[in-house]
PDB file of C-alpha atoms in Angstrom:
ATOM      1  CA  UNK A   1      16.263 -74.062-131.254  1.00  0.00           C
ATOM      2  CA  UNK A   2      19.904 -73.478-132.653  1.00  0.00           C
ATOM      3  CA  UNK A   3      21.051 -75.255-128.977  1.00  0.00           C
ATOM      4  CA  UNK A   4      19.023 -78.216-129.445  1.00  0.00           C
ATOM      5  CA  UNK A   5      20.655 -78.891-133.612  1.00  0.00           C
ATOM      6  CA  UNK A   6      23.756 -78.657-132.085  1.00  0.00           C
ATOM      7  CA  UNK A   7      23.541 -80.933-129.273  1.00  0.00           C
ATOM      8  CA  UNK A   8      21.228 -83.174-131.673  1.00  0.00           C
ATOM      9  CA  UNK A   9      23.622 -83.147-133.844  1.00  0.00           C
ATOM     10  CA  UNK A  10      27.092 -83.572-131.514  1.00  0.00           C
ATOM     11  CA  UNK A  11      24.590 -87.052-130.342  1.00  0.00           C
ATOM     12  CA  UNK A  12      24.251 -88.135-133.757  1.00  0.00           C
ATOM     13  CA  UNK A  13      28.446 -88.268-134.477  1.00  0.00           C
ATOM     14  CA  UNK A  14      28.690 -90.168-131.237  1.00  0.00           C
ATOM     15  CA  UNK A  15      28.754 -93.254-133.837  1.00  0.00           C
ATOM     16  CA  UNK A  16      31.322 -91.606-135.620  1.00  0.00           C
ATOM     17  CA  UNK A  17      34.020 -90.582-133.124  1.00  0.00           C
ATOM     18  CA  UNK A  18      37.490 -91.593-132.702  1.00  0.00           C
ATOM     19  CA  UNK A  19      39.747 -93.004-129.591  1.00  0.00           C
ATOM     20  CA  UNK A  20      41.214 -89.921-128.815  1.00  0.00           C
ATOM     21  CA  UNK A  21      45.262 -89.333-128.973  1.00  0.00           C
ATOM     22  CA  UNK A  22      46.606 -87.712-126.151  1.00  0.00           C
ATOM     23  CA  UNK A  23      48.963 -85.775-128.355  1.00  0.00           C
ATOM     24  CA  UNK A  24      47.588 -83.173-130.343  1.00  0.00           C
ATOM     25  CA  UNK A  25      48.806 -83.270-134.101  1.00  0.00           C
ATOM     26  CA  UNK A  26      47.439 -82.182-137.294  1.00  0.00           C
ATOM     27  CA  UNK A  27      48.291 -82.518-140.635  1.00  0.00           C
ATOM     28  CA  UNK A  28      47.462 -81.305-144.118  1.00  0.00           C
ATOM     29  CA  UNK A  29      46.429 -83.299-146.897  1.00  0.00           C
ATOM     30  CA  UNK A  30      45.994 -80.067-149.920  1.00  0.00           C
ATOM     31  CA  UNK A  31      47.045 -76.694-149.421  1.00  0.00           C
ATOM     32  CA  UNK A  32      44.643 -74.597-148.593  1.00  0.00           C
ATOM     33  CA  UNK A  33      41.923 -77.387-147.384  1.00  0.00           C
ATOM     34  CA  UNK A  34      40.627 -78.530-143.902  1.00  0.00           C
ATOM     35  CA  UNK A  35      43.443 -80.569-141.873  1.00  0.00           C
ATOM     36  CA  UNK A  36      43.180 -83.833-140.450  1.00  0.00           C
ATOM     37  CA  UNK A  37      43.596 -84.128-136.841  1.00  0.00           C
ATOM     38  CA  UNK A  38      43.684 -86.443-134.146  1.00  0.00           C
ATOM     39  CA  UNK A  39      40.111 -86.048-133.685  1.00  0.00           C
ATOM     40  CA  UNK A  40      37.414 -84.717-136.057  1.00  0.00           C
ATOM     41  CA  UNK A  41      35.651 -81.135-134.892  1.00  0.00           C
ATOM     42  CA  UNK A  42      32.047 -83.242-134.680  1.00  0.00           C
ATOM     43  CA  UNK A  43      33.753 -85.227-132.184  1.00  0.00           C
ATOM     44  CA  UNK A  44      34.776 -82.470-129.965  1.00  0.00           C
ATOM     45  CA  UNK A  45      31.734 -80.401-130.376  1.00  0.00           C
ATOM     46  CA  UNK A  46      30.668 -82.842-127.474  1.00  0.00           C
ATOM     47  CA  UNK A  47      32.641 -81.718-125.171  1.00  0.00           C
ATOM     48  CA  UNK A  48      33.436 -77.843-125.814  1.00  0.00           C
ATOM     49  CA  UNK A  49      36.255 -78.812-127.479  1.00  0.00           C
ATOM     50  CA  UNK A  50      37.766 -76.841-130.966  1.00  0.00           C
ATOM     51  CA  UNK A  51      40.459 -76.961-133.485  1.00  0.00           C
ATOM     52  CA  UNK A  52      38.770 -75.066-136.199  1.00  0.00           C
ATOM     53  CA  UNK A  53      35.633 -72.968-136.947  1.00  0.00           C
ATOM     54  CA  UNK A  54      33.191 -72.985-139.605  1.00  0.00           C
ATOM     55  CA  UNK A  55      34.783 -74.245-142.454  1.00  0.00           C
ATOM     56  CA  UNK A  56      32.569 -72.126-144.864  1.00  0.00           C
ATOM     57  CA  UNK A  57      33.428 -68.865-143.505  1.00  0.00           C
ATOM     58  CA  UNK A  58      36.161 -67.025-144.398  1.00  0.00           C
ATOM     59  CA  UNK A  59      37.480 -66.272-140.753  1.00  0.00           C
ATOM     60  CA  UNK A  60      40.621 -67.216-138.794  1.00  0.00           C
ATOM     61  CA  UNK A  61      41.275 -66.968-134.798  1.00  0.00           C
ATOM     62  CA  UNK A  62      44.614 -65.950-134.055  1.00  0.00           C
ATOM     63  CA  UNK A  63      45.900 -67.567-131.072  1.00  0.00           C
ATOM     64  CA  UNK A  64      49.351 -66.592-128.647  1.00  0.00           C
ATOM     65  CA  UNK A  65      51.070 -69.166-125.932  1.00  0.00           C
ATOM     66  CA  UNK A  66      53.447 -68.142-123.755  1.00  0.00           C
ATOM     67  CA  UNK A  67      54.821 -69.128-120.559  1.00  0.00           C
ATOM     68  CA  UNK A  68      57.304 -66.200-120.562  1.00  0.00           C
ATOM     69  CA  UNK A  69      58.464 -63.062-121.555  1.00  0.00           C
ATOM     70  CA  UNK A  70      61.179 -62.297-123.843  1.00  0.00           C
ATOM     71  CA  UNK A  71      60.592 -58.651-124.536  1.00  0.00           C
ATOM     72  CA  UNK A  72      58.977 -58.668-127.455  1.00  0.00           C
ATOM     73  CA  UNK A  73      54.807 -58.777-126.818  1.00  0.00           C
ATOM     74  CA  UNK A  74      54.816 -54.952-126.594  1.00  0.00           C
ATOM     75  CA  UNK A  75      55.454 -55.158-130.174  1.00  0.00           C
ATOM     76  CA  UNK A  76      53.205 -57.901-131.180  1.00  0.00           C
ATOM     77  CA  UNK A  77      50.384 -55.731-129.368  1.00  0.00           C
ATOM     78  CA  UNK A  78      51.090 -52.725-131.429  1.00  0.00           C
ATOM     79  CA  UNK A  79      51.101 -54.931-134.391  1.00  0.00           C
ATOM     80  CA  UNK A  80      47.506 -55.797-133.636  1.00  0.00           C
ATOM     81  CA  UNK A  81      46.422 -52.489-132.778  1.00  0.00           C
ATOM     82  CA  UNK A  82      47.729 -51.056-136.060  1.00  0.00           C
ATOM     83  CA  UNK A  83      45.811 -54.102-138.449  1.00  0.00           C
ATOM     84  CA  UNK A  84      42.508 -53.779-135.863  1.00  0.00           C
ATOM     85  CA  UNK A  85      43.051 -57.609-135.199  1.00  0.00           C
ATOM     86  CA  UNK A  86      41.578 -59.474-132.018  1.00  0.00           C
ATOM     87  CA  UNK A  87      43.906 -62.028-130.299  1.00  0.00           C
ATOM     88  CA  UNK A  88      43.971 -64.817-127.676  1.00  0.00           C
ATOM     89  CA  UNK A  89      46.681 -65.448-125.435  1.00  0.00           C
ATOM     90  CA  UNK A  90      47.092 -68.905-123.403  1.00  0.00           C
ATOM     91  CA  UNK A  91      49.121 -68.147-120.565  1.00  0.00           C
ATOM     92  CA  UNK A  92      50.294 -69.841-117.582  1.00  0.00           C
ATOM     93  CA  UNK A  93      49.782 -68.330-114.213  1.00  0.00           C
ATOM     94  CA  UNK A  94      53.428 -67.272-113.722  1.00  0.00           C
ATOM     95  CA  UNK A  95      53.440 -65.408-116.823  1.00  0.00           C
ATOM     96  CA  UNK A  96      50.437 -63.724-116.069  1.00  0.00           C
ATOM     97  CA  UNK A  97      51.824 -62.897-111.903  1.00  0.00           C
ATOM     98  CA  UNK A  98      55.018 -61.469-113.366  1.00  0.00           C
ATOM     99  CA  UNK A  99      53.484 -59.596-116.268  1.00  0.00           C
ATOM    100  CA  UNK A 100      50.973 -57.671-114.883  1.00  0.00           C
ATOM    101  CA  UNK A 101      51.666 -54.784-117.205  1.00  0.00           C
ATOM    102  CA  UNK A 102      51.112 -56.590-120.418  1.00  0.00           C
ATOM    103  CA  UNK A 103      48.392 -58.878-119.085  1.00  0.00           C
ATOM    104  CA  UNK A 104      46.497 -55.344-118.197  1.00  0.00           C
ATOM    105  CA  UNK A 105      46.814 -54.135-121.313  1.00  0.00           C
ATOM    106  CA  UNK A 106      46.218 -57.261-123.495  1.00  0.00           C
ATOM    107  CA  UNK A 107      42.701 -57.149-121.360  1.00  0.00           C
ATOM    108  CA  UNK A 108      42.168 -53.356-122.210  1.00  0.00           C
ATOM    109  CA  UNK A 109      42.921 -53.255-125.418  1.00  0.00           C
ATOM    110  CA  UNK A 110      40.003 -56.337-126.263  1.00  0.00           C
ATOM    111  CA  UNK A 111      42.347 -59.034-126.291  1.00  0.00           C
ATOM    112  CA  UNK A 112      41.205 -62.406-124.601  1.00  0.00           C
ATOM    113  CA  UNK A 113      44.147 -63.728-121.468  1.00  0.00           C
ATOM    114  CA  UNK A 114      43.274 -67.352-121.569  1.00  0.00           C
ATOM    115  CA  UNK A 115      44.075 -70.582-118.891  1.00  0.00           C
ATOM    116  CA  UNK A 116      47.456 -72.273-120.029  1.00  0.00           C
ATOM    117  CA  UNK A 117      47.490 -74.262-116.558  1.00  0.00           C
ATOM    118  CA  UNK A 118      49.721 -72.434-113.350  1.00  0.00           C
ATOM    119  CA  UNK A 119      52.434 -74.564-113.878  1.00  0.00           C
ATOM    120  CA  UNK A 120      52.310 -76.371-117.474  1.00  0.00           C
ATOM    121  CA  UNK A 121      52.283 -79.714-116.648  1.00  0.00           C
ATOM    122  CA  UNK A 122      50.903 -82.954-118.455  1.00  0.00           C
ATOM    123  CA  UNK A 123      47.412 -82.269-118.049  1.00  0.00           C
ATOM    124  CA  UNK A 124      46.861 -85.997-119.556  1.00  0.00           C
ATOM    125  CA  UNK A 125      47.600 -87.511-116.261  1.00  0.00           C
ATOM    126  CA  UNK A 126      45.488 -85.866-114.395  1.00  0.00           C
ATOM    127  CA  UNK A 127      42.387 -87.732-113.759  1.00  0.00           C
ATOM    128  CA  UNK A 128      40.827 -86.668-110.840  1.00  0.00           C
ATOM    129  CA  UNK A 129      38.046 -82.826-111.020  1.00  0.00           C
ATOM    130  CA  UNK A 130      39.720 -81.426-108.256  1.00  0.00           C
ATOM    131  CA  UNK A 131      43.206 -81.803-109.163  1.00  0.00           C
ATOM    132  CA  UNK A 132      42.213 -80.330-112.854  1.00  0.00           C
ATOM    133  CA  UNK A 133      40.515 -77.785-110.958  1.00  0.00           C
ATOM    134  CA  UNK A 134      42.927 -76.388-108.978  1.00  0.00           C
ATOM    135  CA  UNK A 135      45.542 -76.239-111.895  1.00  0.00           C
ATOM    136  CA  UNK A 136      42.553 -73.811-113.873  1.00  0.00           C
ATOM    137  CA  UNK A 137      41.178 -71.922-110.633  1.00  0.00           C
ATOM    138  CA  UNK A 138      45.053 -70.702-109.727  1.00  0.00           C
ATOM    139  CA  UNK A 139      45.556 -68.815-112.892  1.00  0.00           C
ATOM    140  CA  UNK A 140      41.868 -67.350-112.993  1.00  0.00           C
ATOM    141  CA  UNK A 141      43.037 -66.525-109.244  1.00  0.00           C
ATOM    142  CA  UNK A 142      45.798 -64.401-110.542  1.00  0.00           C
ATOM    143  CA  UNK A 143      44.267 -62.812-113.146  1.00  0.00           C
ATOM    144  CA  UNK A 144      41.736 -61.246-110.694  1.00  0.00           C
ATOM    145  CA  UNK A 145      44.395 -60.219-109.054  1.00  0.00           C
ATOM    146  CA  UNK A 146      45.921 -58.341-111.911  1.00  0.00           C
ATOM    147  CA  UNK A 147      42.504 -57.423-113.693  1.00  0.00           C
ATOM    148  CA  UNK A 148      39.790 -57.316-111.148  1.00  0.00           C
ATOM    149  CA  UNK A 149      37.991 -58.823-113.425  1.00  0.00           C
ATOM    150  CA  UNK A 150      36.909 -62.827-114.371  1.00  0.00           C
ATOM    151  CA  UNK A 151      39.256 -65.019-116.541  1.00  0.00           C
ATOM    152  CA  UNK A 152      37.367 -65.273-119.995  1.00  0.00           C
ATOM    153  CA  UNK A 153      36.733 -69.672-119.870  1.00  0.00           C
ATOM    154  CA  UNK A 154      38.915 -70.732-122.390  1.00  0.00           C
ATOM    155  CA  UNK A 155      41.299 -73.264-122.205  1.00  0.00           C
ATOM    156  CA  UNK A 156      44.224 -74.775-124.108  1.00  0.00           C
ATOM    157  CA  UNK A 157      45.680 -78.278-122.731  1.00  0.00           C
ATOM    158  CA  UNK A 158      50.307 -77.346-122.202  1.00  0.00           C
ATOM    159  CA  UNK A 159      51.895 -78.571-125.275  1.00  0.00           C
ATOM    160  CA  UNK A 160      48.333 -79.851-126.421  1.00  0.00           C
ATOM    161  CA  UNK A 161      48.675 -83.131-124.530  1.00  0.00           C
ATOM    162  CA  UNK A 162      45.297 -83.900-123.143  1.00  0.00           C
ATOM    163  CA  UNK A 163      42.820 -86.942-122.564  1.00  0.00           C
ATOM    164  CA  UNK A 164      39.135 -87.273-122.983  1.00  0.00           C
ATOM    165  CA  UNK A 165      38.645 -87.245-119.128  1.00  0.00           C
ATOM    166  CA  UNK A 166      40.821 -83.384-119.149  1.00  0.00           C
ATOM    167  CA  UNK A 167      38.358 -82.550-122.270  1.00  0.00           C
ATOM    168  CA  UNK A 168      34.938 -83.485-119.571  1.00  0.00           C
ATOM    169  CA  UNK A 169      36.411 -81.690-116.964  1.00  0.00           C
ATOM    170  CA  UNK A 170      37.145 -78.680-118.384  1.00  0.00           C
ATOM    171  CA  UNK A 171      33.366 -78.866-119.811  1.00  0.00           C
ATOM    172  CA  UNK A 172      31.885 -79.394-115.980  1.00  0.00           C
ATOM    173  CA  UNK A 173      33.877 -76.412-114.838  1.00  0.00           C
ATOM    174  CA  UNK A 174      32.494 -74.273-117.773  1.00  0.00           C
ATOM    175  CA  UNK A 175      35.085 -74.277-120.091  1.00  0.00           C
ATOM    176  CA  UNK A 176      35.721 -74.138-123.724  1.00  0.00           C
ATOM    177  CA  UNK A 177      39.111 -76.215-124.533  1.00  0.00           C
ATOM    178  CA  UNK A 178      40.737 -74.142-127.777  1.00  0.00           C
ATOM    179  CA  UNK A 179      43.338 -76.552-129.688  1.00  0.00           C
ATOM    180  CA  UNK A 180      44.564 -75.563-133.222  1.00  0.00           C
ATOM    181  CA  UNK A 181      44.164 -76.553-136.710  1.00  0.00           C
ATOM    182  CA  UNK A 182      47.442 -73.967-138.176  1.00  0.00           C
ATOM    183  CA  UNK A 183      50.842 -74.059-136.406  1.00  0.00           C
ATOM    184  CA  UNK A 184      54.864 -74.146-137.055  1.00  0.00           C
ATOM    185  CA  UNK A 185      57.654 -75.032-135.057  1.00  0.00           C
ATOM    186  CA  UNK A 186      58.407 -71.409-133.892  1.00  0.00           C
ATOM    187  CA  UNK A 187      59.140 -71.618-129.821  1.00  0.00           C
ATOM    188  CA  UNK A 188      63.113 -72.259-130.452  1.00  0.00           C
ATOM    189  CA  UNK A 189      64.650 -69.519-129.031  1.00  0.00           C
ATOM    190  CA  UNK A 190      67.756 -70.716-130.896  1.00  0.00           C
ATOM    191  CA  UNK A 191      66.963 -71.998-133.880  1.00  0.00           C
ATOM    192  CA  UNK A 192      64.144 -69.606-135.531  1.00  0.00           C
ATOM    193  CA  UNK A 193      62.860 -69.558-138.902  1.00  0.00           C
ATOM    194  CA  UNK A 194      63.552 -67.286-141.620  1.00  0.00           C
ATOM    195  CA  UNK A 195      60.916 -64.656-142.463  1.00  0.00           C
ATOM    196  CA  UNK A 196      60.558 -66.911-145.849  1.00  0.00           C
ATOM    197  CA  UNK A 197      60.010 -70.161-143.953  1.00  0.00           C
ATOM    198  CA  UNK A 198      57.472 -68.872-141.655  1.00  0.00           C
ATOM    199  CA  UNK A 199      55.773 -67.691-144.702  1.00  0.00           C
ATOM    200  CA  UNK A 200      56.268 -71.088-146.653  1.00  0.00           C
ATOM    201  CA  UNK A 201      54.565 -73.234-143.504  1.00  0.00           C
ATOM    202  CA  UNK A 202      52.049 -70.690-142.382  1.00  0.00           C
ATOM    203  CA  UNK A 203      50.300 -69.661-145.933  1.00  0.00           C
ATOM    204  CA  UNK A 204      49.332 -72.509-147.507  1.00  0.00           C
ATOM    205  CA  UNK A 205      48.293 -73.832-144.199  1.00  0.00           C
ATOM    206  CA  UNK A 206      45.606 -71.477-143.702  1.00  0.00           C
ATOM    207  CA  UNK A 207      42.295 -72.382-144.215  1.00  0.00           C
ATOM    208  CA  UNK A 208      38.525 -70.943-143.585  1.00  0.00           C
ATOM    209  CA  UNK A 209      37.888 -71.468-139.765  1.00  0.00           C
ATOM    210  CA  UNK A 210      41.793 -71.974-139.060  1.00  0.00           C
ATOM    211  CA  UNK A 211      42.614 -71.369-135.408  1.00  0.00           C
ATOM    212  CA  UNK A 212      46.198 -69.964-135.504  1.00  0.00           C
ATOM    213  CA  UNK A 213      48.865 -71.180-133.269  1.00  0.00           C
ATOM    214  CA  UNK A 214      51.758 -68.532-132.695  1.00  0.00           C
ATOM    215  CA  UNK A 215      54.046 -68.040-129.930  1.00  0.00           C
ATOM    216  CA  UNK A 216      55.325 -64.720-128.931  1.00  0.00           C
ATOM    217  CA  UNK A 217      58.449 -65.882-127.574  1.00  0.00           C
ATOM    218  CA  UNK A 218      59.374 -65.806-131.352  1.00  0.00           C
ATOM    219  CA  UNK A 219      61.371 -63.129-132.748  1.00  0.00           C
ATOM    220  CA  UNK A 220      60.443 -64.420-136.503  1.00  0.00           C
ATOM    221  CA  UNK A 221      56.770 -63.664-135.380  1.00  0.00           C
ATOM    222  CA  UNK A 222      56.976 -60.617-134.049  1.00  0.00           C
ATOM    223  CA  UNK A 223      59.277 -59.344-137.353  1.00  0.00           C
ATOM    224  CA  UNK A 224      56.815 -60.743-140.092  1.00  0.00           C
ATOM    225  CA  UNK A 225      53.107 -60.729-138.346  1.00  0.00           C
ATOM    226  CA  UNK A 226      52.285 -57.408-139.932  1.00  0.00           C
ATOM    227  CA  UNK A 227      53.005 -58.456-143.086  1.00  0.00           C
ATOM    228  CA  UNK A 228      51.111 -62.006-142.218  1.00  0.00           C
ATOM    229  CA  UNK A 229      47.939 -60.044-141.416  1.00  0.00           C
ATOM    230  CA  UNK A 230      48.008 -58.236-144.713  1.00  0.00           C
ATOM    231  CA  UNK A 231      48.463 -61.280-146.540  1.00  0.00           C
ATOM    232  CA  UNK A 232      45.808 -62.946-144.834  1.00  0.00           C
ATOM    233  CA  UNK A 233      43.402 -59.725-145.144  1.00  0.00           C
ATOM    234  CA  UNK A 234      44.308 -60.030-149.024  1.00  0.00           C
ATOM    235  CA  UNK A 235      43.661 -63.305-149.497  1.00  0.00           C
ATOM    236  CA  UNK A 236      40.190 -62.315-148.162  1.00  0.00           C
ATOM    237  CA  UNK A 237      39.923 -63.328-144.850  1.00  0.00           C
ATOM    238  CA  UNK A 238      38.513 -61.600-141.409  1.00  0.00           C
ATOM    239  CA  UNK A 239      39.669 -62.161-138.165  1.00  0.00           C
ATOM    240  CA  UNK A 240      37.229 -63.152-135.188  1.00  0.00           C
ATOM    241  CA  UNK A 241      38.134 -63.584-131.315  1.00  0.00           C
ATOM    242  CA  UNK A 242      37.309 -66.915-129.672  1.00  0.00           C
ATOM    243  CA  UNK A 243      33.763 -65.406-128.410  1.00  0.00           C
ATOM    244  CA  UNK A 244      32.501 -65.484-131.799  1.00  0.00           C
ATOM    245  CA  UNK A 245      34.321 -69.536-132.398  1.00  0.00           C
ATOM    246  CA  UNK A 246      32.410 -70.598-129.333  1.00  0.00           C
ATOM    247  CA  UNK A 247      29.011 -69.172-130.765  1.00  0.00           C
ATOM    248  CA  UNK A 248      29.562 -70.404-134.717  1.00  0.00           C
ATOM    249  CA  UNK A 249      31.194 -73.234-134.781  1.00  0.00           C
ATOM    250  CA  UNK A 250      28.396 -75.632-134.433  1.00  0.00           C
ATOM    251  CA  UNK A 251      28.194 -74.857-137.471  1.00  0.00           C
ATOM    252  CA  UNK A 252      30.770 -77.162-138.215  1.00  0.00           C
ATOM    253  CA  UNK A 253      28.983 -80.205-136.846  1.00  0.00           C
ATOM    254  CA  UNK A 254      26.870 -80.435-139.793  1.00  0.00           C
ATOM    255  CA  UNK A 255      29.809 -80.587-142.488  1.00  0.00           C
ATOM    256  CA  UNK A 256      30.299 -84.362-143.546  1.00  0.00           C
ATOM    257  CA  UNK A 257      32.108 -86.598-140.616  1.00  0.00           C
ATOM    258  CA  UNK A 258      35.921 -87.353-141.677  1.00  0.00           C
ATOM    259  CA  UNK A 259      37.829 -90.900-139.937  1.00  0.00           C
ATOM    260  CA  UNK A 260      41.072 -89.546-139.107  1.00  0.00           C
ATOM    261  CA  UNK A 261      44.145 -91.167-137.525  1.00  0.00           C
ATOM    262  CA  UNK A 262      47.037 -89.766-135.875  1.00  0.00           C
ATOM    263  CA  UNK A 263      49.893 -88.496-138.038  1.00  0.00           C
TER     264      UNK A 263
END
């Protein structure tokens, strides 16, 4: 019964949806509240598709992309060991063929190793299943390799650039396509935040059902995320992996539909 609402309801948005950018982008309008984005949550519900949970539960998804390794995930694993806190982490293939080490124990210690593509590319201009396929089935691939085990079917489009064909594909090849609704610019090896403006982007940007976008190429997040998930766990929130987003978030269907444009 809970299936049929949520496809019922996904159908009855149809009238509502939005021409999709192929960019992702979000952006706030209060502190605190649910972001705008390039397309509403109803609208992606059709497809698989996420950038936020339930917006009336007080739960956030903390999310990790890498495409290397700069010596400092060992420490962002402890980090989540000490606070109990579940992760994702979007790799590319690569990443997860040279780091077999980390990707073992990400996978041991309940974490979820996710398909960032093999090679990163711009997944928007690729149009054709099998091409799409092959750029998804090389990192699952791999990760047997390393694991043994199946790739958990979770997706996140490189650099969030994506079309609505990428969005049906990953859907026919039984995926769940993960974007974000909380981020920063935090990647620049060069040019990292302080401690106080990570804080001063990431706080007031958080929001019930916010899925997190970190990368832990960043020194600055590796420094302050124990200190970010004590501040998060005092402001009253619980953290879920994406297992849990996949299964509630339908939920989010039935909140009122929002016309957003691109920022």
């Amino acid at each position: 019964m809970k299936k049929f609402f949520c496809l019922a309801s996904a159908i009855l948005f149809l009238s509502t949806s939005i021409v999709f950018a192929e960019s992702w982008g979000i952006h706030f309008p209060k502190d605190g509240g649910r972001p705008e984005a390039n397309a509403s949550a109803e609208h992606l519900a059709q497809f698989d598709a996420y950038f936020m949970g339930n917006e009336s539960d007080k739960v956030l998804y903390l999310t990790f992309d890498a495409g290397y390794e700069t010596g400092l995930t060992d420490g962002i694993l402890d980090t989540l060991a000490e606070h109990d806190v579940p992760a994702a982490f979007f790799l590319v293939g690569t990443y997860i063929r040279d780091e077999p080490e980390l990707i073992l124990r990400m996978a041991r210690e309940g974490h979820i190793v996710a398909n960032h593509t093999m090679t990163h590319p711009d997944m928007s201009k690729i149009t054709d299943l099998d091409t799409f396929a092959k750029e998804l089935a090389r990192v699952e691939d791999v990760y047997k390799e390393v694991t043994g085990e199946e790739m958990p079917k979770f997706y996140r489009p490189p650099s969030g650039t994506y079309s609505e064909t990428n969005l049906k594909h990953a859907q026919e090849l039984g995926y769940k396509t993960v974007f974000w609704s909380t981020a920063y610019k935090d990647w620049e090896l060069d040019n990292q935040p302080s401690h106080e403006e990570a804080f001063a982007k990431l706080i007031p940007r958080t929001h019930p059902g916010a899925i997190i976008l970190l990368h832990n190429v960043s020194k600055t997040n590796a420094e302050i995320l124990g200190e970010l998930l004590v501040r998060y766990k005092d402001m009253g929130y619980r953290f879920e992996d994406l297992y849990h987003l996949s299964e509630e978030a339908c939920a989010a269907i039935v909140a009122p539909p929002i016309i957003v444009s691109p920022s």
